[in-house]
Short mmCIF file of C-alpha atoms in Angstrom, two decimals:
data_model
loop_
_atom_site.label_atom_id
_atom_site.label_comp_id
_atom_site.label_asym_id
_atom_site.label_seq_id
_atom_site.Cartn_x
_atom_site.Cartn_y
_atom_site.Cartn_z
CA MET A 1 -16.63 13.86 17.74
CA THR A 2 -18.06 14.42 13.79
CA GLY A 3 -17.64 16.76 10.98
CA TRP A 4 -13.82 18.15 10.02
CA ALA A 5 -12.71 17.65 14.14
CA GLU A 6 -12.47 13.59 14.35
CA TYR A 7 -11.38 13.53 10.31
CA THR A 8 -8.76 15.79 11.64
CA LEU A 9 -8.07 13.84 14.39
CA ALA A 10 -7.64 9.83 12.53
CA LEU A 11 -4.79 12.05 9.64
CA ALA A 12 -2.89 12.77 12.75
CA LEU A 13 -2.77 9.72 14.84
CA PHE A 14 -2.66 7.92 11.55
CA ALA A 15 0.39 10.03 10.11
CA ALA A 16 1.35 10.24 14.43
CA SER A 17 1.96 5.77 14.66
CA HIS A 18 3.98 5.89 10.89
CA PHE A 19 6.56 9.13 12.18
CA VAL A 20 6.30 8.94 15.92
CA PRO A 21 8.47 5.27 16.55
CA ARG A 22 11.29 6.27 14.24
CA LEU A 23 11.89 9.00 16.33
CA GLY A 24 14.95 8.95 19.29
CA GLY A 25 15.36 5.77 18.38
CA LEU A 26 11.58 4.30 20.13
CA ARG A 27 11.23 1.73 17.48
CA GLU A 28 14.72 0.59 18.35
CA ARG A 29 13.67 0.55 21.31
CA LEU A 30 10.45 -1.42 21.64
CA ILE A 31 11.88 -3.91 19.67
CA GLY A 32 14.29 -4.91 21.47
CA ALA A 33 11.61 -4.85 24.64
CA VAL A 34 9.00 -7.03 22.83
CA GLY A 35 10.43 -8.69 19.67
CA ARG A 36 10.69 -8.00 16.38
CA ARG A 37 7.59 -10.28 15.01
CA VAL A 38 5.40 -9.28 18.22
CA TYR A 39 6.06 -5.34 17.28
CA PHE A 40 5.01 -5.81 13.61
CA ALA A 41 2.34 -7.10 14.23
CA ALA A 42 0.63 -5.05 16.56
CA TYR A 43 1.96 -2.07 14.26
CA GLY A 44 0.13 -3.73 11.78
CA VAL A 45 -3.53 -3.84 13.82
CA ILE A 46 -2.54 -0.50 14.88
CA SER A 47 -1.91 1.29 11.51
CA LEU A 48 -5.44 -0.51 9.65
CA ALA A 49 -7.47 -0.38 12.40
CA LEU A 50 -6.41 3.45 12.14
CA LEU A 51 -6.73 3.68 8.79
CA VAL A 52 -10.29 2.46 8.97
CA TRP A 53 -11.27 4.93 11.41
CA VAL A 54 -9.94 7.57 8.99
CA ILE A 55 -11.29 6.07 6.15
CA ALA A 56 -14.77 5.76 8.33
CA ALA A 57 -13.62 9.95 9.08
CA ALA A 58 -13.64 11.34 5.29
CA GLY A 59 -16.91 9.60 4.60
CA ARG A 60 -19.00 11.10 7.75
CA ALA A 61 -16.88 14.30 7.02
CA PRO A 62 -18.84 17.67 5.08
CA TYR A 63 -18.47 17.04 1.80
CA VAL A 64 -17.14 20.07 -0.22
CA GLU A 65 -17.70 18.29 -4.40
CA LEU A 66 -14.59 19.12 -6.17
CA TRP A 67 -15.53 17.46 -9.40
CA PRO A 68 -18.60 15.03 -9.78
CA GLN A 69 -18.70 11.69 -8.76
CA MET A 70 -20.16 9.60 -12.08
CA PRO A 71 -21.62 5.80 -11.93
CA TRP A 72 -18.73 4.58 -14.70
CA THR A 73 -15.91 5.87 -13.19
CA ARG A 74 -16.14 3.01 -10.13
CA TRP A 75 -14.27 0.96 -12.86
CA VAL A 76 -11.54 1.91 -12.57
CA PRO A 77 -10.63 1.33 -8.39
CA ASN A 78 -12.27 -2.33 -9.38
CA LEU A 79 -9.50 -2.83 -13.01
CA ALA A 80 -6.79 -0.76 -10.13
CA MET A 81 -7.34 -2.82 -7.24
CA PRO A 82 -7.10 -6.03 -8.69
CA VAL A 83 -3.26 -5.29 -9.43
CA ALA A 84 -2.41 -3.88 -6.53
CA LEU A 85 -3.49 -6.67 -3.85
CA VAL A 86 -1.39 -9.06 -6.01
CA LEU A 87 1.47 -6.80 -4.80
CA VAL A 88 0.75 -6.57 -1.83
CA ALA A 89 0.64 -10.47 -1.72
CA CYS A 90 4.06 -10.53 -3.45
CA GLY A 91 5.79 -7.98 -1.97
CA ILE A 92 4.79 -8.08 2.23
CA GLY A 93 7.89 -10.13 3.05
CA ALA A 94 10.67 -9.67 -0.44
CA ALA A 95 13.78 -9.91 -0.12
CA GLN A 96 14.78 -6.25 0.05
CA PRO A 97 15.46 -5.24 2.95
CA PHE A 98 14.88 -1.46 2.21
CA THR A 99 11.49 -1.14 1.35
CA LEU A 100 7.82 -1.10 3.24
CA GLY A 101 7.84 -5.46 4.62
CA GLY A 102 10.82 -6.08 2.99
CA GLY A 103 12.44 -8.75 3.82
CA LYS A 104 15.74 -7.76 6.55
CA THR A 105 18.56 -8.74 3.79
CA PHE A 106 18.80 -8.96 0.26
CA ASP A 107 20.73 -11.58 -2.12
CA PRO A 108 21.86 -10.09 -5.79
CA ALA A 109 21.54 -13.74 -6.27
CA GLN A 110 18.76 -14.34 -5.89
CA PRO A 111 16.36 -10.90 -5.88
CA GLY A 112 12.99 -13.26 -5.86
CA PHE A 113 9.77 -10.73 -5.93
CA ALA A 114 11.83 -7.63 -5.69
CA ALA A 115 13.38 -8.79 -9.59
CA VAL A 116 10.22 -7.45 -10.28
CA SER A 117 9.71 -4.33 -8.24
CA ARG A 118 11.31 -3.50 -5.42
CA HIS A 119 9.16 -1.16 -3.51
CA PRO A 120 5.41 -3.12 -4.07
CA LEU A 121 4.19 -2.20 -1.28
CA PHE A 122 4.70 1.64 -1.20
CA LEU A 123 3.74 0.65 -5.22
CA ALA A 124 0.24 -0.14 -4.26
CA LEU A 125 -0.50 2.00 -1.96
CA ALA A 126 0.35 4.26 -4.85
CA VAL A 127 -2.78 2.12 -6.47
CA TRP A 128 -4.78 2.29 -4.65
CA ALA A 129 -5.11 5.90 -3.61
CA GLY A 130 -4.58 6.75 -7.27
CA ALA A 131 -7.34 4.71 -8.05
CA HIS A 132 -10.11 5.96 -5.77
CA LEU A 133 -9.33 9.55 -6.73
CA TYR A 134 -11.05 8.91 -10.04
CA PRO A 135 -15.04 8.68 -8.35
CA ASN A 136 -14.90 10.63 -5.48
CA GLY A 137 -13.80 13.69 -5.96
CA ASP A 138 -15.44 15.50 -2.48
CA LEU A 139 -12.70 17.62 -0.76
CA ALA A 140 -12.31 15.00 2.17
CA HIS A 141 -11.83 11.82 0.30
CA VAL A 142 -10.02 14.03 -2.49
CA ILE A 143 -7.17 15.44 0.41
CA LEU A 144 -6.85 11.25 2.44
CA PHE A 145 -6.26 9.43 -1.43
CA GLY A 146 -4.09 11.89 -2.60
CA SER A 147 -2.15 12.63 1.15
CA PHE A 148 -1.57 8.83 0.89
CA ALA A 149 -0.42 9.09 -3.51
CA ALA A 150 1.42 11.65 -2.99
CA MET A 151 3.23 8.79 0.62
CA ALA A 152 4.12 7.08 -1.09
CA LEU A 153 5.60 7.89 -4.08
CA ALA A 154 7.81 10.10 -2.38
CA ALA A 155 8.75 7.38 -0.12
CA ILE A 156 10.09 5.17 -2.80
CA PRO A 157 12.68 7.84 -3.77
CA ALA A 158 13.69 8.15 0.14
CA PHE A 159 13.59 4.47 -0.03
CA ASP A 160 16.50 4.42 -2.68
CA ALA A 161 18.39 6.85 -1.87
CA LYS A 162 18.53 4.92 1.88
CA ALA A 163 19.83 1.56 -0.70
CA ARG A 164 21.88 3.35 -2.52
CA ARG A 165 23.83 4.56 1.22
CA ALA A 166 23.75 1.19 2.31
CA ALA A 167 24.35 -0.89 -0.29
CA GLY A 168 25.51 1.38 -2.81
CA PRO A 169 24.14 0.53 -6.63
CA ASP A 170 24.07 -4.06 -6.70
CA ILE A 171 20.67 -3.35 -5.31
CA PHE A 172 19.41 -1.26 -8.62
CA ALA A 173 21.40 -3.39 -11.47
CA HIS A 174 19.35 -6.53 -10.01
CA THR A 175 15.57 -5.18 -8.70
CA ALA A 176 13.37 -2.65 -11.03
CA LEU A 177 10.75 -0.39 -9.93
CA LEU A 178 8.23 -2.24 -11.80
CA SER A 179 9.38 -4.79 -14.48
CA LEU A 180 8.16 -8.23 -16.17
CA LYS A 181 10.59 -8.86 -17.49
CA PRO A 182 12.04 -11.85 -14.91
CA LEU A 183 8.73 -13.92 -16.10
CA THR A 184 10.95 -14.12 -19.47
CA CYS A 185 14.22 -15.17 -17.75
CA PRO A 186 14.00 -19.34 -17.12
CA SER A 187 16.42 -19.83 -13.71
CA TRP A 188 14.29 -16.88 -12.67
CA ARG A 189 10.91 -18.69 -12.96
CA ARG A 190 11.63 -21.89 -12.08
CA ALA A 191 12.86 -20.34 -8.64
CA ASN A 192 9.61 -17.69 -8.13
CA LEU A 193 6.97 -18.23 -10.19
CA ARG A 194 5.03 -21.34 -8.28
CA ARG A 195 5.23 -18.85 -5.08
CA VAL A 196 4.34 -15.72 -7.04
CA LEU A 197 1.76 -17.60 -7.97
CA VAL A 198 0.11 -18.84 -5.02
CA ARG A 199 0.28 -15.11 -3.71
CA SER A 200 -0.98 -14.25 -6.25
CA ALA A 201 -3.91 -16.39 -6.34
CA ILE A 202 -4.54 -14.93 -2.76
CA GLY A 203 -4.50 -10.89 -3.14
CA LEU A 204 -7.17 -11.92 -5.91
CA SER A 205 -9.56 -13.95 -3.46
CA VAL A 206 -9.01 -11.10 -0.93
CA TRP A 207 -9.82 -8.64 -3.34
CA MET A 208 -12.43 -10.49 -5.21
CA ALA A 209 -13.74 -10.51 -0.41
CA MET A 210 -13.21 -6.01 -0.34
CA LEU A 211 -14.93 -6.46 -3.85
CA HIS A 212 -17.96 -8.08 -3.10
CA LEU A 213 -17.78 -6.37 1.48
CA HIS A 214 -17.09 -2.73 -0.18
CA GLU A 215 -20.48 -2.32 0.96
CA LEU A 216 -21.20 -3.44 3.68
CA VAL A 217 -17.60 -2.10 5.03
CA ILE A 218 -17.46 1.84 3.33
CA GLY A 219 -20.85 2.13 2.82
CA VAL A 220 -20.22 2.91 -1.07
CA SER A 221 -21.09 -0.20 -2.98
CA PRO A 222 -17.91 0.42 -5.32
CA PHE A 223 -19.88 -1.51 -8.63
CA PRO A 224 -21.63 1.68 -11.24
CA VAL A 225 -25.50 2.02 -10.50
#
């Protein structure tokens, strides 16, 4: 299978993997059968594998240029990806149940990284997708990155609406979409800064690894040439 057929199938399966489990209580039944940890571990592996396939399939799709690729535009994802990876590293398991990758409960007295961002993984996805639009002006990649950016940004108000119904306005008084203000609060720093610094270092290490493995895995150098 080559060309648009493979790309369409990869996109369809990736989308289905995110929407089908929510139909008819399927996800809850699977969690009940195998446990929450096993379910989300397996779901994460499948999602990552499908994402790699979608990206690879986009590279094999017929090239239809919408705008030319200029070498300098590769600086956009190179500068944006450290931010995205820090958001991912700090946001996994954040004390905010109404978001992608969030924890089970929310404590207004200890919001943790949710005080900086209550949707760090969605923002990271939007940053990743939006930054990669600049150097990838062909139709297949515009569809890929444009749809991911739109999906991530659309999910934020949807999850906020769910949080408002379930937890009321209190959650919004102690969290932010994105704010560095908690870094100026001594009590927040005492409770969270060490963990944030460690996770940020992990995120930056992952970024460095991805940067140097990009050409090997994706087949395209991330550096301006």
